[in-house]
């Protein structure tokens, strides 16, 4: 007896989607996690002026420390998405958050290790960038697999709002802590809160068995089978996939990288609280990748590179070229999406795909 057509097209991932109460609980938890992500991220810009005074950094050295975060950040985008698709985005987020939380809380201690303050701080920022780079690709993978299609835009935009809250929280509370207790307290604050969040997720939302299984998979080099096989070759020939990718990170991530380096040139007179991403991206552009290919959304989210902005600012010494780059790529991405962009799912096998 042949199964009904609807069951033939049904994605196995639908069987493990969150219920409404689970979705609400995870949405609130991930909102807080995104908030703490940015709390840890902007701790260094908040403290850059005070640290420069304590360690005798000039503007170029302070700019090196601030911009080094994004050089690490750009290297783990694809890795984070791939790990999220293979072992589960929630596990990737938990493991990375525990690591960057420890590094953030330990930053004042690292600064006291010998006289090479600049080297230690630059290394810690690169490492923090590497660990935080997996967050949003893993988040995209998680929500694409666990959240119903009709609720993805609202869920992702709600979780993404944590970036603004985190920046505002550290900008306000961090400035007070900086004045009252010194720059070390800012790192203790953001790192400590992150570790508390990790403990809550580990104890209340994830089972120890699943986490140990994920660690075992990582130790074995991701040699694990999946119930569904992603048709990569056919997927990358889809114009809608490239159209969705063209409107995401190329437009504003190089700008963030350059803002970190460029604003630090005036670090002696300006306290940087970190840039804010475009709010509309969370509810629109970010969700499009999840609609197109939920089985591998994390990987596709991280495909786009983010290094060109840093190269331009170093070779030209001018912000003009970077703003021109942002404008050109954003315009090209808009035109490409208007012509080729779709919301039809493309990661299913041809026999299960609505043509």
mmCIF file of C-alpha atoms in Angstrom:
data_model
loop_
_atom_site.group_PDB
_atom_site.id
_atom_site.type_symbol
_atom_site.label_atom_id
_atom_site.label_comp_id
_atom_site.label_asym_id
_atom_site.label_seq_id
_atom_site.Cartn_x
_atom_site.Cartn_y
_atom_site.Cartn_z
ATOM 1 C CA UNK A 1 0.000 0.000 0.000
ATOM 2 C CA UNK A 2 1.413 3.346 -1.088
ATOM 3 C CA UNK A 3 1.585 6.134 1.525
ATOM 4 C CA UNK A 4 -0.439 9.265 0.901
ATOM 5 C CA UNK A 5 1.351 12.003 -1.113
ATOM 6 C CA UNK A 6 1.585 14.258 1.920
ATOM 7 C CA UNK A 7 3.430 11.599 3.910
ATOM 8 C CA UNK A 8 5.793 10.991 0.973
ATOM 9 C CA UNK A 9 6.890 14.626 1.029
ATOM 10 C CA UNK A 10 7.092 14.801 4.793
ATOM 11 C CA UNK A 11 10.482 15.682 6.193
ATOM 12 C CA UNK A 12 11.664 13.406 9.036
ATOM 13 C CA UNK A 13 12.918 16.513 10.857
ATOM 14 C CA UNK A 14 9.300 17.544 11.428
ATOM 15 C CA UNK A 15 8.962 14.681 13.896
ATOM 16 C CA UNK A 16 11.493 16.271 16.267
ATOM 17 C CA UNK A 17 10.302 19.861 16.117
ATOM 18 C CA UNK A 18 9.643 21.654 19.373
ATOM 19 C CA UNK A 19 6.170 21.815 20.806
ATOM 20 C CA UNK A 20 4.742 25.254 21.516
ATOM 21 C CA UNK A 21 5.845 25.285 25.216
ATOM 22 C CA UNK A 22 9.302 23.978 24.271
ATOM 23 C CA UNK A 23 9.632 26.606 21.571
ATOM 24 C CA UNK A 24 8.723 29.380 23.993
ATOM 25 C CA UNK A 25 11.212 28.114 26.569
ATOM 26 C CA UNK A 26 14.027 27.794 24.047
ATOM 27 C CA UNK A 27 13.229 31.171 22.496
ATOM 28 C CA UNK A 28 13.628 32.901 25.852
ATOM 29 C CA UNK A 29 16.785 30.932 26.617
ATOM 30 C CA UNK A 30 18.388 31.676 23.261
ATOM 31 C CA UNK A 31 17.369 35.334 23.528
ATOM 32 C CA UNK A 32 19.343 35.488 26.766
ATOM 33 C CA UNK A 33 22.194 33.550 25.169
ATOM 34 C CA UNK A 34 22.429 36.023 22.288
ATOM 35 C CA UNK A 35 22.354 38.873 24.791
ATOM 36 C CA UNK A 36 25.282 37.338 26.682
ATOM 37 C CA UNK A 37 27.111 36.676 23.427
ATOM 38 C CA UNK A 38 27.214 40.401 22.780
ATOM 39 C CA UNK A 39 27.913 41.207 26.415
ATOM 40 C CA UNK A 40 31.127 39.212 26.123
ATOM 41 C CA UNK A 41 31.873 40.565 22.656
ATOM 42 C CA UNK A 42 31.740 44.252 23.537
ATOM 43 C CA UNK A 43 33.493 43.965 26.898
ATOM 44 C CA UNK A 44 36.849 44.691 25.319
ATOM 45 C CA UNK A 45 35.691 47.804 23.405
ATOM 46 C CA UNK A 46 34.142 49.118 26.616
ATOM 47 C CA UNK A 47 37.416 48.680 28.490
ATOM 48 C CA UNK A 48 39.790 49.632 25.655
ATOM 49 C CA UNK A 49 40.496 53.148 26.924
ATOM 50 C CA UNK A 50 41.266 52.073 30.501
ATOM 51 C CA UNK A 51 43.334 49.095 29.368
ATOM 52 C CA UNK A 52 45.315 51.294 26.987
ATOM 53 C CA UNK A 53 46.164 53.588 29.868
ATOM 54 C CA UNK A 54 47.175 50.726 32.170
ATOM 55 C CA UNK A 55 49.288 48.873 29.608
ATOM 56 C CA UNK A 56 50.604 51.829 27.646
ATOM 57 C CA UNK A 57 49.018 50.854 24.329
ATOM 58 C CA UNK A 58 49.010 53.406 21.534
ATOM 59 C CA UNK A 59 46.099 53.737 19.131
ATOM 60 C CA UNK A 60 47.523 51.264 16.644
ATOM 61 C CA UNK A 61 48.071 48.611 19.312
ATOM 62 C CA UNK A 62 44.581 49.109 20.734
ATOM 63 C CA UNK A 63 43.161 48.821 17.226
ATOM 64 C CA UNK A 64 45.018 45.547 16.759
ATOM 65 C CA UNK A 65 43.440 44.082 19.899
ATOM 66 C CA UNK A 66 39.942 45.234 18.955
ATOM 67 C CA UNK A 67 40.028 44.130 15.315
ATOM 68 C CA UNK A 68 41.653 40.756 16.065
ATOM 69 C CA UNK A 69 38.285 39.435 17.254
ATOM 70 C CA UNK A 70 36.846 39.503 13.745
ATOM 71 C CA UNK A 71 39.818 37.743 12.192
ATOM 72 C CA UNK A 72 39.025 34.806 14.429
ATOM 73 C CA UNK A 73 35.293 35.244 13.955
ATOM 74 C CA UNK A 74 35.399 34.868 10.179
ATOM 75 C CA UNK A 75 37.231 31.528 10.293
ATOM 76 C CA UNK A 76 34.583 29.422 12.055
ATOM 77 C CA UNK A 77 31.392 30.453 10.262
ATOM 78 C CA UNK A 78 31.278 27.417 7.986
ATOM 79 C CA UNK A 79 32.588 25.125 10.725
ATOM 80 C CA UNK A 80 29.861 26.255 13.120
ATOM 81 C CA UNK A 81 27.122 25.682 10.587
ATOM 82 C CA UNK A 82 28.453 22.267 9.640
ATOM 83 C CA UNK A 83 28.740 21.181 13.267
ATOM 84 C CA UNK A 84 25.230 22.443 13.960
ATOM 85 C CA UNK A 85 23.840 20.437 11.055
ATOM 86 C CA UNK A 86 25.669 17.288 12.160
ATOM 87 C CA UNK A 87 25.465 17.139 15.964
ATOM 88 C CA UNK A 88 22.773 19.736 16.769
ATOM 89 C CA UNK A 89 23.005 23.498 17.027
ATOM 90 C CA UNK A 90 22.097 23.580 20.727
ATOM 91 C CA UNK A 91 25.117 21.427 21.591
ATOM 92 C CA UNK A 92 27.466 23.565 19.523
ATOM 93 C CA UNK A 93 26.137 26.705 21.198
ATOM 94 C CA UNK A 94 26.523 25.227 24.686
ATOM 95 C CA UNK A 95 30.091 24.025 24.125
ATOM 96 C CA UNK A 96 31.228 27.265 22.512
ATOM 97 C CA UNK A 97 29.513 29.421 25.160
ATOM 98 C CA UNK A 98 31.226 27.540 27.969
ATOM 99 C CA UNK A 99 34.595 28.156 26.302
ATOM 100 C CA UNK A 100 34.139 31.854 25.478
ATOM 101 C CA UNK A 101 32.624 32.454 28.917
ATOM 102 C CA UNK A 102 35.743 31.027 30.568
ATOM 103 C CA UNK A 103 38.044 33.080 28.343
ATOM 104 C CA UNK A 104 36.097 36.283 29.000
ATOM 105 C CA UNK A 105 36.100 35.760 32.762
ATOM 106 C CA UNK A 106 39.798 34.895 32.686
ATOM 107 C CA UNK A 107 40.833 37.913 30.583
ATOM 108 C CA UNK A 108 41.997 39.992 33.591
ATOM 109 C CA UNK A 109 44.147 37.058 34.700
ATOM 110 C CA UNK A 110 45.622 36.626 31.221
ATOM 111 C CA UNK A 111 46.524 40.297 31.192
ATOM 112 C CA UNK A 112 48.750 39.749 34.219
ATOM 113 C CA UNK A 113 50.762 36.882 32.688
ATOM 114 C CA UNK A 114 54.120 38.487 32.114
ATOM 115 C CA UNK A 115 54.841 41.683 30.223
ATOM 116 C CA UNK A 116 53.436 40.617 26.837
ATOM 117 C CA UNK A 117 50.022 42.155 27.486
ATOM 118 C CA UNK A 118 49.409 42.969 23.842
ATOM 119 C CA UNK A 119 50.153 39.444 22.639
ATOM 120 C CA UNK A 120 47.993 37.783 25.295
ATOM 121 C CA UNK A 121 45.047 40.116 24.706
ATOM 122 C CA UNK A 122 45.267 39.767 20.937
ATOM 123 C CA UNK A 123 45.386 35.988 21.232
ATOM 124 C CA UNK A 124 42.432 35.903 23.630
ATOM 125 C CA UNK A 125 40.373 38.088 21.284
ATOM 126 C CA UNK A 126 41.177 35.872 18.300
ATOM 127 C CA UNK A 127 40.225 32.799 20.321
ATOM 128 C CA UNK A 128 37.001 34.461 21.474
ATOM 129 C CA UNK A 129 36.184 35.295 17.861
ATOM 130 C CA UNK A 130 36.823 31.707 16.821
ATOM 131 C CA UNK A 131 34.438 30.433 19.501
ATOM 132 C CA UNK A 132 31.720 33.023 18.920
ATOM 133 C CA UNK A 133 31.888 32.569 15.155
ATOM 134 C CA UNK A 134 29.986 29.292 15.420
ATOM 135 C CA UNK A 135 27.038 30.814 17.302
ATOM 136 C CA UNK A 136 24.800 32.257 14.605
ATOM 137 C CA UNK A 137 25.369 29.471 12.035
ATOM 138 C CA UNK A 138 24.604 26.913 14.768
ATOM 139 C CA UNK A 139 21.583 28.960 15.823
ATOM 140 C CA UNK A 140 20.346 29.021 12.234
ATOM 141 C CA UNK A 141 20.768 25.252 12.004
ATOM 142 C CA UNK A 142 18.940 24.721 15.297
ATOM 143 C CA UNK A 143 15.934 26.896 14.493
ATOM 144 C CA UNK A 144 15.599 25.547 10.953
ATOM 145 C CA UNK A 145 15.271 22.017 12.306
ATOM 146 C CA UNK A 146 13.299 22.616 15.498
ATOM 147 C CA UNK A 147 10.902 25.485 14.738
ATOM 148 C CA UNK A 148 7.841 25.257 12.521
ATOM 149 C CA UNK A 149 8.203 27.091 9.233
ATOM 150 C CA UNK A 150 5.347 29.466 10.028
ATOM 151 C CA UNK A 151 7.044 30.550 13.286
ATOM 152 C CA UNK A 152 10.672 30.838 12.178
ATOM 153 C CA UNK A 153 10.663 34.538 11.332
ATOM 154 C CA UNK A 154 9.183 35.544 14.689
ATOM 155 C CA UNK A 155 11.432 33.168 16.629
ATOM 156 C CA UNK A 156 14.622 34.216 14.878
ATOM 157 C CA UNK A 157 13.852 37.932 15.125
ATOM 158 C CA UNK A 158 13.092 37.537 18.838
ATOM 159 C CA UNK A 159 16.312 35.651 19.497
ATOM 160 C CA UNK A 160 18.283 38.070 17.332
ATOM 161 C CA UNK A 161 17.039 41.005 19.387
ATOM 162 C CA UNK A 162 19.355 39.771 22.117
ATOM 163 C CA UNK A 163 22.268 41.316 20.223
ATOM 164 C CA UNK A 164 20.884 44.800 20.784
ATOM 165 C CA UNK A 165 19.996 44.045 24.396
ATOM 166 C CA UNK A 166 23.457 42.655 25.065
ATOM 167 C CA UNK A 167 25.187 45.676 23.614
ATOM 168 C CA UNK A 168 22.980 48.050 25.584
ATOM 169 C CA UNK A 169 23.385 46.035 28.787
ATOM 170 C CA UNK A 170 27.163 46.025 28.638
ATOM 171 C CA UNK A 171 27.228 49.636 27.517
ATOM 172 C CA UNK A 172 25.195 50.683 30.567
ATOM 173 C CA UNK A 173 26.192 48.241 33.314
ATOM 174 C CA UNK A 174 29.724 47.903 31.965
ATOM 175 C CA UNK A 175 30.322 51.646 32.069
ATOM 176 C CA UNK A 176 29.195 51.769 35.690
ATOM 177 C CA UNK A 177 31.355 48.795 36.646
ATOM 178 C CA UNK A 178 34.265 50.346 34.809
ATOM 179 C CA UNK A 179 33.984 53.559 36.818
ATOM 180 C CA UNK A 180 33.276 51.885 40.160
ATOM 181 C CA UNK A 181 35.373 48.714 40.157
ATOM 182 C CA UNK A 182 37.821 48.922 37.263
ATOM 183 C CA UNK A 183 37.940 47.329 33.834
ATOM 184 C CA UNK A 184 38.497 43.835 35.256
ATOM 185 C CA UNK A 185 34.968 43.781 36.697
ATOM 186 C CA UNK A 186 33.427 44.147 33.221
ATOM 187 C CA UNK A 187 35.011 40.883 32.077
ATOM 188 C CA UNK A 188 34.050 39.110 35.301
ATOM 189 C CA UNK A 189 30.482 40.336 34.858
ATOM 190 C CA UNK A 190 29.951 39.229 31.258
ATOM 191 C CA UNK A 191 31.959 36.023 31.557
ATOM 192 C CA UNK A 192 30.313 35.017 34.831
ATOM 193 C CA UNK A 193 26.797 35.551 33.473
ATOM 194 C CA UNK A 194 27.648 33.453 30.417
ATOM 195 C CA UNK A 195 28.846 30.573 32.579
ATOM 196 C CA UNK A 196 25.669 30.750 34.680
ATOM 197 C CA UNK A 197 23.630 30.569 31.482
ATOM 198 C CA UNK A 198 25.643 27.532 30.363
ATOM 199 C CA UNK A 199 24.950 25.786 33.674
ATOM 200 C CA UNK A 200 21.216 26.455 33.330
ATOM 201 C CA UNK A 201 21.067 25.079 29.764
ATOM 202 C CA UNK A 202 23.105 22.027 30.712
ATOM 203 C CA UNK A 203 21.032 21.183 33.778
ATOM 204 C CA UNK A 204 17.551 22.061 32.557
ATOM 205 C CA UNK A 205 17.373 21.787 28.763
ATOM 206 C CA UNK A 206 19.956 19.272 27.548
ATOM 207 C CA UNK A 207 20.501 15.701 28.630
ATOM 208 C CA UNK A 208 23.967 14.572 29.631
ATOM 209 C CA UNK A 209 23.648 11.600 27.308
ATOM 210 C CA UNK A 210 23.114 13.780 24.231
ATOM 211 C CA UNK A 211 26.001 16.061 25.154
ATOM 212 C CA UNK A 212 28.373 13.140 25.700
ATOM 213 C CA UNK A 213 27.268 11.693 22.373
ATOM 214 C CA UNK A 214 28.046 14.999 20.666
ATOM 215 C CA UNK A 215 31.494 15.106 22.268
ATOM 216 C CA UNK A 216 32.094 11.546 21.123
ATOM 217 C CA UNK A 217 31.147 12.459 17.575
ATOM 218 C CA UNK A 218 33.548 15.393 17.648
ATOM 219 C CA UNK A 219 36.323 13.177 18.975
ATOM 220 C CA UNK A 220 35.758 10.704 16.114
ATOM 221 C CA UNK A 221 35.972 13.410 13.478
ATOM 222 C CA UNK A 222 32.234 13.764 12.751
ATOM 223 C CA UNK A 223 31.953 10.229 11.392
ATOM 224 C CA UNK A 224 28.248 9.920 11.988
ATOM 225 C CA UNK A 225 25.440 8.963 9.666
ATOM 226 C CA UNK A 226 22.326 10.999 9.124
ATOM 227 C CA UNK A 227 18.860 9.802 8.095
ATOM 228 C CA UNK A 228 18.777 12.301 5.235
ATOM 229 C CA UNK A 229 21.478 12.928 2.650
ATOM 230 C CA UNK A 230 21.886 16.488 1.462
ATOM 231 C CA UNK A 231 22.230 16.779 -2.348
ATOM 232 C CA UNK A 232 25.103 19.266 -2.183
ATOM 233 C CA UNK A 233 25.921 19.354 -5.879
ATOM 234 C CA UNK A 234 22.335 20.041 -6.896
ATOM 235 C CA UNK A 235 21.894 22.466 -3.999
ATOM 236 C CA UNK A 236 24.777 24.703 -5.042
ATOM 237 C CA UNK A 237 23.414 24.910 -8.577
ATOM 238 C CA UNK A 238 20.221 26.483 -7.248
ATOM 239 C CA UNK A 239 20.125 30.186 -8.030
ATOM 240 C CA UNK A 240 17.809 30.813 -5.066
ATOM 241 C CA UNK A 241 20.502 29.534 -2.663
ATOM 242 C CA UNK A 242 23.078 31.967 -3.984
ATOM 243 C CA UNK A 243 20.501 34.746 -4.050
ATOM 244 C CA UNK A 244 19.720 34.171 -0.375
ATOM 245 C CA UNK A 245 23.405 34.112 0.535
ATOM 246 C CA UNK A 246 24.127 37.272 -1.445
ATOM 247 C CA UNK A 247 21.899 39.381 0.800
ATOM 248 C CA UNK A 248 23.363 38.239 4.101
ATOM 249 C CA UNK A 249 26.797 38.846 5.593
ATOM 250 C CA UNK A 250 28.698 40.393 2.635
ATOM 251 C CA UNK A 251 26.920 43.691 3.095
ATOM 252 C CA UNK A 252 27.558 44.464 6.725
ATOM 253 C CA UNK A 253 30.089 42.061 8.246
ATOM 254 C CA UNK A 254 33.082 43.705 6.538
ATOM 255 C CA UNK A 255 31.704 46.964 7.892
ATOM 256 C CA UNK A 256 31.709 45.553 11.428
ATOM 257 C CA UNK A 257 35.272 44.366 11.056
ATOM 258 C CA UNK A 258 36.431 47.762 9.859
ATOM 259 C CA UNK A 259 34.391 49.636 12.462
ATOM 260 C CA UNK A 260 36.243 47.751 15.180
ATOM 261 C CA UNK A 261 39.613 48.667 13.711
ATOM 262 C CA UNK A 262 38.689 52.139 12.531
ATOM 263 C CA UNK A 263 36.907 53.428 15.622
ATOM 264 C CA UNK A 264 39.811 52.241 17.733
ATOM 265 C CA UNK A 265 42.007 54.848 16.048
ATOM 266 C CA UNK A 266 40.230 57.349 18.278
ATOM 267 C CA UNK A 267 40.233 55.055 21.296
ATOM 268 C CA UNK A 268 41.774 57.721 23.513
ATOM 269 C CA UNK A 269 38.682 59.890 23.256
ATOM 270 C CA UNK A 270 35.821 57.569 22.297
ATOM 271 C CA UNK A 271 34.425 54.635 24.238
ATOM 272 C CA UNK A 272 33.198 52.060 21.744
ATOM 273 C CA UNK A 273 30.261 49.876 22.725
ATOM 274 C CA UNK A 274 30.257 47.837 19.535
ATOM 275 C CA UNK A 275 28.222 48.025 16.338
ATOM 276 C CA UNK A 276 24.627 46.948 16.028
ATOM 277 C CA UNK A 277 23.498 44.698 13.206
ATOM 278 C CA UNK A 278 20.591 45.556 10.959
ATOM 279 C CA UNK A 279 17.394 44.530 12.743
ATOM 280 C CA UNK A 280 15.491 43.508 9.628
ATOM 281 C CA UNK A 281 18.035 40.809 8.789
ATOM 282 C CA UNK A 282 16.868 38.593 11.648
ATOM 283 C CA UNK A 283 13.253 38.361 10.550
ATOM 284 C CA UNK A 284 13.838 38.321 6.806
ATOM 285 C CA UNK A 285 17.191 37.508 5.298
ATOM 286 C CA UNK A 286 18.312 35.098 8.016
ATOM 287 C CA UNK A 287 15.116 33.065 7.792
ATOM 288 C CA UNK A 288 15.280 32.715 4.001
ATOM 289 C CA UNK A 289 18.226 30.304 4.252
ATOM 290 C CA UNK A 290 16.194 28.205 6.711
ATOM 291 C CA UNK A 291 13.251 28.097 4.302
ATOM 292 C CA UNK A 292 15.439 27.041 1.376
ATOM 293 C CA UNK A 293 17.417 24.256 3.040
ATOM 294 C CA UNK A 294 16.575 23.544 6.697
ATOM 295 C CA UNK A 295 18.625 20.335 6.694
ATOM 296 C CA UNK A 296 21.855 22.259 6.044
ATOM 297 C CA UNK A 297 20.922 25.849 6.867
ATOM 298 C CA UNK A 298 23.789 26.246 9.312
ATOM 299 C CA UNK A 299 26.398 25.409 6.689
ATOM 300 C CA UNK A 300 24.893 27.721 4.062
ATOM 301 C CA UNK A 301 24.653 30.518 6.626
ATOM 302 C CA UNK A 302 28.399 30.386 7.174
ATOM 303 C CA UNK A 303 29.517 30.114 3.543
ATOM 304 C CA UNK A 304 29.973 33.847 3.042
ATOM 305 C CA UNK A 305 33.428 35.260 3.725
ATOM 306 C CA UNK A 306 34.077 38.389 5.796
ATOM 307 C CA UNK A 307 37.776 39.166 5.370
ATOM 308 C CA UNK A 308 37.731 41.632 2.462
ATOM 309 C CA UNK A 309 36.870 44.652 4.577
ATOM 310 C CA UNK A 310 39.927 44.248 6.772
ATOM 311 C CA UNK A 311 42.170 43.833 3.731
ATOM 312 C CA UNK A 312 40.898 47.053 2.169
ATOM 313 C CA UNK A 313 41.338 49.160 5.286
ATOM 314 C CA UNK A 314 44.900 47.901 5.680
ATOM 315 C CA UNK A 315 45.958 48.413 2.053
ATOM 316 C CA UNK A 316 44.181 51.690 1.311
ATOM 317 C CA UNK A 317 44.235 53.257 4.768
ATOM 318 C CA UNK A 318 40.830 54.771 4.063
ATOM 319 C CA UNK A 319 37.284 54.001 5.155
ATOM 320 C CA UNK A 320 35.934 55.245 1.821
ATOM 321 C CA UNK A 321 36.774 52.044 -0.023
ATOM 322 C CA UNK A 322 35.018 49.959 2.620
ATOM 323 C CA UNK A 323 31.809 52.002 2.532
ATOM 324 C CA UNK A 324 31.874 51.797 -1.268
ATOM 325 C CA UNK A 325 32.330 48.033 -0.978
ATOM 326 C CA UNK A 326 29.390 47.715 1.403
ATOM 327 C CA UNK A 327 27.158 49.819 -0.847
ATOM 328 C CA UNK A 328 28.145 47.917 -3.995
ATOM 329 C CA UNK A 329 27.752 44.425 -2.524
ATOM 330 C CA UNK A 330 24.483 45.300 -0.793
ATOM 331 C CA UNK A 331 23.053 46.710 -4.029
ATOM 332 C CA UNK A 332 24.224 43.670 -5.969
ATOM 333 C CA UNK A 333 22.772 41.362 -3.337
ATOM 334 C CA UNK A 334 19.430 43.173 -3.446
ATOM 335 C CA UNK A 335 19.211 42.933 -7.230
ATOM 336 C CA UNK A 336 20.240 39.273 -7.189
ATOM 337 C CA UNK A 337 17.641 38.413 -4.552
ATOM 338 C CA UNK A 338 14.851 40.283 -6.349
ATOM 339 C CA UNK A 339 15.555 38.297 -9.524
ATOM 340 C CA UNK A 340 16.390 34.832 -8.181
ATOM 341 C CA UNK A 341 15.234 34.762 -4.547
ATOM 342 C CA UNK A 342 12.640 32.192 -3.515
ATOM 343 C CA UNK A 343 11.241 30.620 -0.356
ATOM 344 C CA UNK A 344 10.697 27.158 -1.881
ATOM 345 C CA UNK A 345 12.613 24.371 -0.165
ATOM 346 C CA UNK A 346 15.453 22.990 -2.323
ATOM 347 C CA UNK A 347 17.267 20.437 -0.138
ATOM 348 C CA UNK A 348 14.844 17.567 -0.659
ATOM 349 C CA UNK A 349 15.423 14.815 -3.167
ATOM 350 C CA UNK A 350 13.826 15.395 -6.601
ATOM 351 C CA UNK A 351 11.079 12.852 -5.963
ATOM 352 C CA UNK A 352 10.006 14.698 -2.783
ATOM 353 C CA UNK A 353 10.342 18.250 -4.017
ATOM 354 C CA UNK A 354 7.435 20.307 -5.293
ATOM 355 C CA UNK A 355 8.489 21.619 -8.703
#
